[in-house]
CSV table of C-alpha atoms and ligand atoms in Angstrom, one decimal:
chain,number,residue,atom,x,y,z
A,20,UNK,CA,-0.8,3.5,-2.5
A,21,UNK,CA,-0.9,1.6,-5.7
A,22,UNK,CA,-3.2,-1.0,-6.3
A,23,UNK,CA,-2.5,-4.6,-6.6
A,24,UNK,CA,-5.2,-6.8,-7.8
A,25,UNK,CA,-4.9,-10.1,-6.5
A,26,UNK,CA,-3.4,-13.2,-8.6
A,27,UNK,CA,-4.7,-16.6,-8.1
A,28,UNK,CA,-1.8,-19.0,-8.3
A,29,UNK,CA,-2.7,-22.3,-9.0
A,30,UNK,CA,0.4,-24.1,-7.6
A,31,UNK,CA,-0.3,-24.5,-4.0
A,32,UNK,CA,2.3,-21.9,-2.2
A,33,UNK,CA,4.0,-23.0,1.2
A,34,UNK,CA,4.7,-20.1,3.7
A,35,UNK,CA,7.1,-21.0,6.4
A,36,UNK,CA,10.2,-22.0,4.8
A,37,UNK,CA,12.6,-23.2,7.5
A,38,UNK,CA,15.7,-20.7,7.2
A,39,UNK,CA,13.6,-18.0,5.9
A,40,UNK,CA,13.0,-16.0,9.5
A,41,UNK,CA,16.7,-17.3,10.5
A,42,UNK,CA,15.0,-20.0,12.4
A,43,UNK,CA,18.3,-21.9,13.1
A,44,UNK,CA,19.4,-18.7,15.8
A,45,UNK,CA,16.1,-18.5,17.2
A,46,UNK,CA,13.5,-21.3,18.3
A,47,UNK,CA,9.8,-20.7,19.0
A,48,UNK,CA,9.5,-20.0,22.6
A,49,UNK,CA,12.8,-19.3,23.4
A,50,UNK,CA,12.6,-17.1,26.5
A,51,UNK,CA,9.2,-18.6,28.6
A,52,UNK,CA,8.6,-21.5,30.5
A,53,UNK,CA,5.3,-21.2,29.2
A,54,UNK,CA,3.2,-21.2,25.7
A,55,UNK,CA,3.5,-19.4,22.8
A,56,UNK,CA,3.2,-15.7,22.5
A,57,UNK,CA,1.7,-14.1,19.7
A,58,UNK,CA,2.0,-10.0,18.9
A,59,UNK,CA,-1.4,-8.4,17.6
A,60,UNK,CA,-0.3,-5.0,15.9
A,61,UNK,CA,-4.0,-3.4,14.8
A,62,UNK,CA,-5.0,0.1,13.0
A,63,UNK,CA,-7.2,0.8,15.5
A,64,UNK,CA,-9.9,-0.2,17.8
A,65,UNK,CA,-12.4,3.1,17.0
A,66,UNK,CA,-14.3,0.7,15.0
A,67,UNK,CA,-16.7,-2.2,15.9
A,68,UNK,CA,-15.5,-5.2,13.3
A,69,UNK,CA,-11.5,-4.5,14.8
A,70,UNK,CA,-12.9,-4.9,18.5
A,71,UNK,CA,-14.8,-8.0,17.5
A,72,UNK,CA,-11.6,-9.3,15.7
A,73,UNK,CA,-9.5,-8.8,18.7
A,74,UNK,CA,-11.5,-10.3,21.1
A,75,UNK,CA,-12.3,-13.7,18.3
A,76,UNK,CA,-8.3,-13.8,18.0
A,77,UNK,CA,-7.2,-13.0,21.2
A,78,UNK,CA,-9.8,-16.0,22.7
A,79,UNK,CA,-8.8,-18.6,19.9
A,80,UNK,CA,-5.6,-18.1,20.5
A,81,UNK,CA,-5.8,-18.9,24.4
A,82,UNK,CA,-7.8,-21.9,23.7
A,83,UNK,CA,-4.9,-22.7,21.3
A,84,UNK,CA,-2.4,-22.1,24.8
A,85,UNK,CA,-1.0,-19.1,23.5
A,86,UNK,CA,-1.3,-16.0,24.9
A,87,UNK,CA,-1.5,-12.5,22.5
A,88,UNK,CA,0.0,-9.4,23.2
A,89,UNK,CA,-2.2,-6.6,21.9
A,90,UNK,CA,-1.2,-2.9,20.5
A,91,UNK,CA,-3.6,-0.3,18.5
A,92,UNK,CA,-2.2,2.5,16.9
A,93,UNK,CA,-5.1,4.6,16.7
A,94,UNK,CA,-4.9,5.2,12.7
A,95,UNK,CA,-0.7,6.5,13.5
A,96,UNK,CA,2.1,5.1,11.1
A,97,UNK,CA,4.7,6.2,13.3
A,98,UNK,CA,2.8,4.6,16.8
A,99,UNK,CA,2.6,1.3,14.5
A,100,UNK,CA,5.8,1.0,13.7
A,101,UNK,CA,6.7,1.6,17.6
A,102,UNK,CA,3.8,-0.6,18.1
A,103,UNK,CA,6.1,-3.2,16.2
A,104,UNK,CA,9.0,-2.5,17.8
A,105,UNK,CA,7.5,-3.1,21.6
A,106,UNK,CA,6.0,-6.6,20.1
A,107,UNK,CA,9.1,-7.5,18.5
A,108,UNK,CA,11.3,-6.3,21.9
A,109,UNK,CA,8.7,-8.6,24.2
A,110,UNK,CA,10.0,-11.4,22.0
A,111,UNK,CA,6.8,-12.9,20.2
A,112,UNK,CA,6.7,-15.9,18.4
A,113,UNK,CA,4.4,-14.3,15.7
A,114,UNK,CA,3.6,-11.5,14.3
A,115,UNK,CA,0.0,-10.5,13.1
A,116,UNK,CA,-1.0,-6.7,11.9
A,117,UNK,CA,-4.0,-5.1,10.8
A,118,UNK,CA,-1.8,-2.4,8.8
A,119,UNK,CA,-3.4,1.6,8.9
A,120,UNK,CA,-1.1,2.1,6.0
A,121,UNK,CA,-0.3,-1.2,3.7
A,122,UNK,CA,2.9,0.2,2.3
A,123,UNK,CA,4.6,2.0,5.8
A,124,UNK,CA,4.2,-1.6,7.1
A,125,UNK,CA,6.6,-3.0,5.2
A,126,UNK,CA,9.1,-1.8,7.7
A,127,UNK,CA,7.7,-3.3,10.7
A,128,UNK,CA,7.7,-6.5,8.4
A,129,UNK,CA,11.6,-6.2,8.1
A,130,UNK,CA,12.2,-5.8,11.2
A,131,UNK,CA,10.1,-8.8,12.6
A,132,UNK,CA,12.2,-10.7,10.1
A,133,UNK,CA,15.1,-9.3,11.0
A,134,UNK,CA,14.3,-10.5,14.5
A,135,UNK,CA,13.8,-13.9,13.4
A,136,UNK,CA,9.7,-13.5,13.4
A,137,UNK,CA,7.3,-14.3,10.6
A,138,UNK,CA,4.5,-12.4,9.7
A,139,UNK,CA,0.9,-12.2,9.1
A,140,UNK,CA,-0.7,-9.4,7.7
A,141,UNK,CA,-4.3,-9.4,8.7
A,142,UNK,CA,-7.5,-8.2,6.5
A,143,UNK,CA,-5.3,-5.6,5.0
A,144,UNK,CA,-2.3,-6.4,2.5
A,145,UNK,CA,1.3,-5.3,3.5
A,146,UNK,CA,3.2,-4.5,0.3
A,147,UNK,CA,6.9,-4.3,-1.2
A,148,UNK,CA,8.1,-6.7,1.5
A,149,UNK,CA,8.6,-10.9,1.9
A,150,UNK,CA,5.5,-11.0,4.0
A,151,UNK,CA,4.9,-14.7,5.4
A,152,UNK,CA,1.2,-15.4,4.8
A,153,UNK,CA,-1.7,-13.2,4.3
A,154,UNK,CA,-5.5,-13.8,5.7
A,155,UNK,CA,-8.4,-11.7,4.2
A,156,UNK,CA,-11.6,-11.9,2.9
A,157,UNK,CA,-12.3,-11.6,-1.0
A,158,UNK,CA,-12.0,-8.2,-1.5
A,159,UNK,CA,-12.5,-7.3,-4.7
A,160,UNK,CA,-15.8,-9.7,-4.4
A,161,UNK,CA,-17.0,-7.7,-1.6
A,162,UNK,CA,-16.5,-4.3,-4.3
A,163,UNK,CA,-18.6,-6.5,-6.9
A,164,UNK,CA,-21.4,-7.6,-4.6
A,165,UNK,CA,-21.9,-3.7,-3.6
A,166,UNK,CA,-22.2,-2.6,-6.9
A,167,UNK,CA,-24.4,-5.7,-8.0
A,168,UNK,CA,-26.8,-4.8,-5.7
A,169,UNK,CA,-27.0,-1.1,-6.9
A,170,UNK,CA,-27.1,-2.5,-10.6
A,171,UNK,CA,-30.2,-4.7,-9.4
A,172,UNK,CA,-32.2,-1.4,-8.8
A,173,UNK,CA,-31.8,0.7,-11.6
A,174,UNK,CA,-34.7,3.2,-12.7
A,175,UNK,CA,-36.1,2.9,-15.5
A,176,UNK,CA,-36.3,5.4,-18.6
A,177,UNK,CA,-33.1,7.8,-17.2
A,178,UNK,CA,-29.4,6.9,-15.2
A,179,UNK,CA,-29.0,5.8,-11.8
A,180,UNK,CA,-27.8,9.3,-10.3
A,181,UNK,CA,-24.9,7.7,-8.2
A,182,UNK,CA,-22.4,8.8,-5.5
A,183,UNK,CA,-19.0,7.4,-4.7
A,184,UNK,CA,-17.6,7.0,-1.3
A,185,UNK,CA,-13.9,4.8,-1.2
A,186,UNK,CA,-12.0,4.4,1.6
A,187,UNK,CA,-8.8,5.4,2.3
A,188,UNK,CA,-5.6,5.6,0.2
A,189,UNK,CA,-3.5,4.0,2.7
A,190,UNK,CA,-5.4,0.8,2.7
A,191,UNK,CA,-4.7,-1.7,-0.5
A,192,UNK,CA,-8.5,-3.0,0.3
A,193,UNK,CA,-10.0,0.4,-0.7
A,194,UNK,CA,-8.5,-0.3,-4.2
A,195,UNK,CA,-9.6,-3.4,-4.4
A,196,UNK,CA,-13.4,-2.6,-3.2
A,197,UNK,CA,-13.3,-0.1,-6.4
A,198,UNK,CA,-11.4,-2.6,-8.6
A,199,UNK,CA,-14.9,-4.6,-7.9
A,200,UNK,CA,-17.1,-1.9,-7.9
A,201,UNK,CA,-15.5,-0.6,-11.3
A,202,UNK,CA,-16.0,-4.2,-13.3
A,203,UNK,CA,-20.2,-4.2,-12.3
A,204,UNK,CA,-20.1,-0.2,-12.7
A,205,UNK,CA,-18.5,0.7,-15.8
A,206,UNK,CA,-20.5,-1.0,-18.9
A,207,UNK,CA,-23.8,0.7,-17.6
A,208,UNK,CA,-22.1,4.1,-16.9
A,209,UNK,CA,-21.0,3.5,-20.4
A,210,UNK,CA,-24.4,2.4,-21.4
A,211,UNK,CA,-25.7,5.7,-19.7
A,212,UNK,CA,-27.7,3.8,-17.1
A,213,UNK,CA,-25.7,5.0,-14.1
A,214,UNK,CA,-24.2,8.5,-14.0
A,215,UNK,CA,-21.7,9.3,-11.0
A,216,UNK,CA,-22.4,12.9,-10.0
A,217,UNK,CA,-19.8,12.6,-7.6
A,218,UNK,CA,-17.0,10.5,-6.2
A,219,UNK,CA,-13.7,11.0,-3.2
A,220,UNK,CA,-11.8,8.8,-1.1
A,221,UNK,CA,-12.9,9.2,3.0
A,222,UNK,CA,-9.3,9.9,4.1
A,223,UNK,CA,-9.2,7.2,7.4
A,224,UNK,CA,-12.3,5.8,6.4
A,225,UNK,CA,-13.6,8.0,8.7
A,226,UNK,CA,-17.1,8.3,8.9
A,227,UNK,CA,-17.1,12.7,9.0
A,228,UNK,CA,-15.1,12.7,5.8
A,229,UNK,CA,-17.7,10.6,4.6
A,230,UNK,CA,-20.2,13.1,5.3
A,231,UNK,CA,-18.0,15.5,4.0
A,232,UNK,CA,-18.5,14.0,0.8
A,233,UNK,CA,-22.0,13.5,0.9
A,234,UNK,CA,-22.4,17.4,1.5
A,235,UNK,CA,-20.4,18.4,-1.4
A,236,UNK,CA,-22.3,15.9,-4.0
A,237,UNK,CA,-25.9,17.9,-2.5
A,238,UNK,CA,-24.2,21.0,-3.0
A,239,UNK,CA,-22.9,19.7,-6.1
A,240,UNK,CA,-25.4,18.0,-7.8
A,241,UNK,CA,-28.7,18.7,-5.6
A,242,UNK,CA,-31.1,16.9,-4.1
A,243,UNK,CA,-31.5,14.2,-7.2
A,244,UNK,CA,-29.1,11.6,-5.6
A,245,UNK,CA,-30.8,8.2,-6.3
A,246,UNK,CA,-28.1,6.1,-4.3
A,247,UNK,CA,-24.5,6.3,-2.2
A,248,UNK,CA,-22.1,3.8,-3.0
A,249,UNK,CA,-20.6,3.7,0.4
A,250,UNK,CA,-17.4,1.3,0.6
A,251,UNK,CA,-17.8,0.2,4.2
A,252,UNK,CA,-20.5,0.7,7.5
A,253,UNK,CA,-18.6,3.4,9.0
A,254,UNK,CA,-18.6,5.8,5.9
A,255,UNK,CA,-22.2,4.8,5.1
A,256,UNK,CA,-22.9,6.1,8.3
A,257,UNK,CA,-21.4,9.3,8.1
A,258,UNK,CA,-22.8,9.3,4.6
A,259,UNK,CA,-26.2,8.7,6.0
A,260,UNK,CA,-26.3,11.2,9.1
A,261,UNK,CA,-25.4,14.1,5.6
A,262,UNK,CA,-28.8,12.4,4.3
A,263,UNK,CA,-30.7,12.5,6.9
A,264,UNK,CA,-30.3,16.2,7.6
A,265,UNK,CA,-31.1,17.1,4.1
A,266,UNK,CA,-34.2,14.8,4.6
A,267,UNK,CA,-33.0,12.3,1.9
A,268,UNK,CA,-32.4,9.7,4.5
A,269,UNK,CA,-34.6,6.6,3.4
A,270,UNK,CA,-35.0,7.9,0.0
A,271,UNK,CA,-31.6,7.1,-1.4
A,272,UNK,CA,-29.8,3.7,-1.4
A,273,UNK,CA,-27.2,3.4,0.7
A,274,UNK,CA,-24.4,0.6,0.4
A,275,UNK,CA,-22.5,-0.8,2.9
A,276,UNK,CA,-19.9,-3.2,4.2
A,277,UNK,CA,-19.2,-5.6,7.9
A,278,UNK,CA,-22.4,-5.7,8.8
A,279,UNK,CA,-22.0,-3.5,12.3
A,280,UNK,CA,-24.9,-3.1,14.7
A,281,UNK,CA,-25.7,0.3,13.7
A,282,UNK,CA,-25.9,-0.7,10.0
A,283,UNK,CA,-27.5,-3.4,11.0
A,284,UNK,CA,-30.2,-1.6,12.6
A,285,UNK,CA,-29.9,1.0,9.8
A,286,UNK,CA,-30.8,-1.7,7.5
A,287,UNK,CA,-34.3,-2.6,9.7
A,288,UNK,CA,-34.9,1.5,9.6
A,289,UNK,CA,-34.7,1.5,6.1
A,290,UNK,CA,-31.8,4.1,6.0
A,291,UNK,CA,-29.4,2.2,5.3
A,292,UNK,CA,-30.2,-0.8,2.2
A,293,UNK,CA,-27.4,-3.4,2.6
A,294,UNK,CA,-23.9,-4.3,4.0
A,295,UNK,CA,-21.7,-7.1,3.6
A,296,UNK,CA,-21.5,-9.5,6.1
A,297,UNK,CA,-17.9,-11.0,6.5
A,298,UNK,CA,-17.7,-13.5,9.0
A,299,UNK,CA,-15.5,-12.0,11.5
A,300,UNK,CA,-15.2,-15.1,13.8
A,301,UNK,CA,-13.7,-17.3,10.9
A,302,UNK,CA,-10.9,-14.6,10.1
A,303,UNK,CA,-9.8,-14.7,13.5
A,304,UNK,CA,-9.9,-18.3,14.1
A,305,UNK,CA,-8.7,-19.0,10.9
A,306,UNK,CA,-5.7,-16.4,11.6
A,307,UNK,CA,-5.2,-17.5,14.9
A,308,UNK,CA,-4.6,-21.2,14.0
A,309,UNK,CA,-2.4,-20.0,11.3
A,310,UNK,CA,-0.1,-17.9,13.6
A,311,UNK,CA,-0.2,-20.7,16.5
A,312,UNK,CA,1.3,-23.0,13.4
A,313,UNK,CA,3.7,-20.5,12.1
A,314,UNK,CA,4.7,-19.8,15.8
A,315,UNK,CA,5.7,-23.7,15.6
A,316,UNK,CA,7.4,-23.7,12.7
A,317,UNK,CA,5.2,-26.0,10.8
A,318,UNK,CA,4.8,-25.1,7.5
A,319,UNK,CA,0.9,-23.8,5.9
A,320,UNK,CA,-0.3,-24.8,2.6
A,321,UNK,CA,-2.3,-22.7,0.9
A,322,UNK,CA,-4.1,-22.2,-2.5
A,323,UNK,CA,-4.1,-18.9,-3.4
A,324,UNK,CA,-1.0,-16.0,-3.6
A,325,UNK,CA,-1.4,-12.3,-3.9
A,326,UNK,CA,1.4,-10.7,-5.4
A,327,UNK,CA,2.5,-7.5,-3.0
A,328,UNK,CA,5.0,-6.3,-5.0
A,329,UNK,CA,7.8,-8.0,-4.2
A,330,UNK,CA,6.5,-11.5,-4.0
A,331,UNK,CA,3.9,-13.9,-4.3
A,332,UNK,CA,2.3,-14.0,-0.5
A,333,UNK,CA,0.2,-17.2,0.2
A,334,UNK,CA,-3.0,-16.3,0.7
A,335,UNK,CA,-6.2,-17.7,2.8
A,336,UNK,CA,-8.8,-16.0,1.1
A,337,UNK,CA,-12.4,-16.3,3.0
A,338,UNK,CA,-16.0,-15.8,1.3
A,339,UNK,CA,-18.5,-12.8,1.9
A,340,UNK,CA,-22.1,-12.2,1.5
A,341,UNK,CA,-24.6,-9.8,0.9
A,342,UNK,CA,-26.8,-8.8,4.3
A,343,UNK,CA,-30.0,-6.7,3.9
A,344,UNK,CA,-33.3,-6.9,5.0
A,345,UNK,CA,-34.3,-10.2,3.9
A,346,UNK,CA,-31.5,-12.2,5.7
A,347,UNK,CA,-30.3,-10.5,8.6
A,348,UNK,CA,-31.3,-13.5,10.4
A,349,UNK,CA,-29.6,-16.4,8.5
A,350,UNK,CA,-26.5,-14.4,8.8
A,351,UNK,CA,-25.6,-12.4,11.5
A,352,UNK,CA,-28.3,-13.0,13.9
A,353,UNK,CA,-27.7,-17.0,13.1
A,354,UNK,CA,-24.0,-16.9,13.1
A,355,UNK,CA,-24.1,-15.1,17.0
A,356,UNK,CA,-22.5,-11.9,15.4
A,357,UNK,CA,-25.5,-9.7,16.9
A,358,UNK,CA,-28.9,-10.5,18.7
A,359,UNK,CA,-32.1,-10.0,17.2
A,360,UNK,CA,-32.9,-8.0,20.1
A,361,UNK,CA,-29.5,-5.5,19.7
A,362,UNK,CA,-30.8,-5.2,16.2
A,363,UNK,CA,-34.7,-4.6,16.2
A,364,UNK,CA,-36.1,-3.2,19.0
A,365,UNK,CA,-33.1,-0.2,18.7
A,366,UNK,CA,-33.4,0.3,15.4
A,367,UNK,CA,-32.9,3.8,14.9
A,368,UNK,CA,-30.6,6.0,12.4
B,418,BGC,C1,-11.8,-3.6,5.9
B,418,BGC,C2,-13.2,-3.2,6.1
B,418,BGC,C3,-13.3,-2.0,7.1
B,418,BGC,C4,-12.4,-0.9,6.6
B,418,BGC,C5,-12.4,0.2,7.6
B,418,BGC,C6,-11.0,-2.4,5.4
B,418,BGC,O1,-9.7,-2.7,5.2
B,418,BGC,O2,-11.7,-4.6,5.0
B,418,BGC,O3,-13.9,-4.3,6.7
B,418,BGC,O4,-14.6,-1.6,7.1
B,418,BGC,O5,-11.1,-1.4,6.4
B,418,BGC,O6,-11.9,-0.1,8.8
């Protein structure tokens, strides 16, 4: 997939256009009694940050008086468009998807319109279609703060010996993270203060391709890694399980990115040296409210538009930090999204 930086329009951009989903033929609600019903089309669920956005969205949307029909397609493009299909055929009044592959999606997206349903992509950009509105967190920030925090810890007197772990190819994020990455990274690797002995994409962000990785940049450039710039928590910990049986683990810095337990508790161990924390609970709310709206037919303001290709989506762009040992308790352990017991007394790696 190509990439597509994101464009900050400074008009505000209206999503919703009455008309646009042929509204006239079909009103919200149409076929229950009842409240609204809103379709949640995700990647997957194999991962702890998706499970936690289900259950934030499915609950705000109930408090909302909606009720959300769920469907993971376990990292297939063809059980996601089916996915789709089964949403669209129970007659939703919304459509929200976490897409595995941003530019298959665009197919589910005509559909839905086709239907007479708008649509949200969540997290993850859908391109080359007239996507409704798009939710996410700032992406190419959460690529900047990773590499920042490697740049902040430089040895001194030779290069930072440095490798690469992206995500995967089907996901516009995973551009974006490196789009970040690249704009902290590239005047010191041109300076000669960072020097990447090796870099791949973990196809699926899955965390054994990850490892994968890891083992052919030890094979490839030995045991003189100084740090692994891992894109997310899930490939840092496949990244991290290559480490530890080499006996690295610890010794190298290890990036990261949601801020799961196990990073979390990686992070106390010392294994592991930072993630990001993106606050889960205000996507989904923030997502939810937005579909319960569109689902009415009232029309959303917002600030910001990525272009996808094919148009200029409004955008609701949410902020990120970085979490690491010195503030795992202002943010995740204050904001609910772990204990402090879940993290510290199971630290392990
Ligand atoms: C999300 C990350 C997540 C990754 C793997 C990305 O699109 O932004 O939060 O770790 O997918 O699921």
């Amino acid at each position: 997939m190509k990439k597509l930086a994101p464009v900050l329009a400074v008009v505000v951009l209206i999503a919703c256009i009455a008309g646009g989903w042929g509204l006239a033929h079909r009103p919200a609600g149409e076929d229950r009694r009842g409240g609204l019903l809103v379709g949640l089309s995700l990647d997957t669920l194999k991962e702890e940050r998706w499970q936690a956005d289900r259950n934030n969205f499915v609950k705000r949307v109930a408090e909302l008086g909606g009720e959300t029909l769920v469907q993971s397609a376990s990292g297939d493009d063809t059980r996601q468009i089916s996915d789709v299909q089964a949403l669209i055929s129970r007659k939703v009044d919304v459509l929200v998807i976490v897409p595995h592959n941003g530019a298959a999606m665009a197919k589910a997206v005509n559909m839905a319109h086709e239907a007479g349903i708008p649509v949200i992509a969540y997290d993850r950009l859908i391109t080359d279609c007239d996507l409704d509105l798009y939710v996410t967190f700032d992406n190419v920030k959460v690529g900047r703060l990773q590499a920042q925090y490697l740049a902040d810890r430089l040895p001194a007197g030779r290069p930072l010996r440095l490798v690469r772990i992206y995500g995967s190819k089907t996901d516009n994020n995973a551009f974006l993270f490196k789009q970040g990455q690249d704009e902290v990274l590239a005047p010191l690797i041109k300076a000669g203060r960072v020097e990447v002995v090796h870099e791949d994409w973990a196809a699926d962000w899955k965390p054994e391709n990850a490892k994968k990785i890891t083992n052919a940049a030890i094979t490839k450039a030995g045991r003189n890694i100084d740090a692994v710039l891992a894109s997310a928590d899930g490939v840092a910990g496949g990244a991290i399980q290559a480490l530890l049986e080499e006996g690295l683990a610890g010794k190298v810095i290890v990036t990261g990115q949601d801020a799961e337990l196990a990073a979390c508790q990686r992070i106390v161990n010392g294994t592991q040296a930072m993630s990001i924390y993106k606050p889960l609970k205000q996507l989904a709310n923030r997502a939810a409210e937005l579909a319960v709206a569109l689902a009415r037919r009232e029309p959303i303001l917002t600030r910001t538009g990525i272009n996808n290709g094919r148009t200029e989506v409004p955008t609701v762009l949410l902020d990120i930090l970085v979490a690491d040992q010195g503030n795992l308790e202002s943010t995740v352990i204050r904001d609910g999204m772990h204990t402090r017991e879940a993290i510290y007394p199971n630290a392990r790696p």
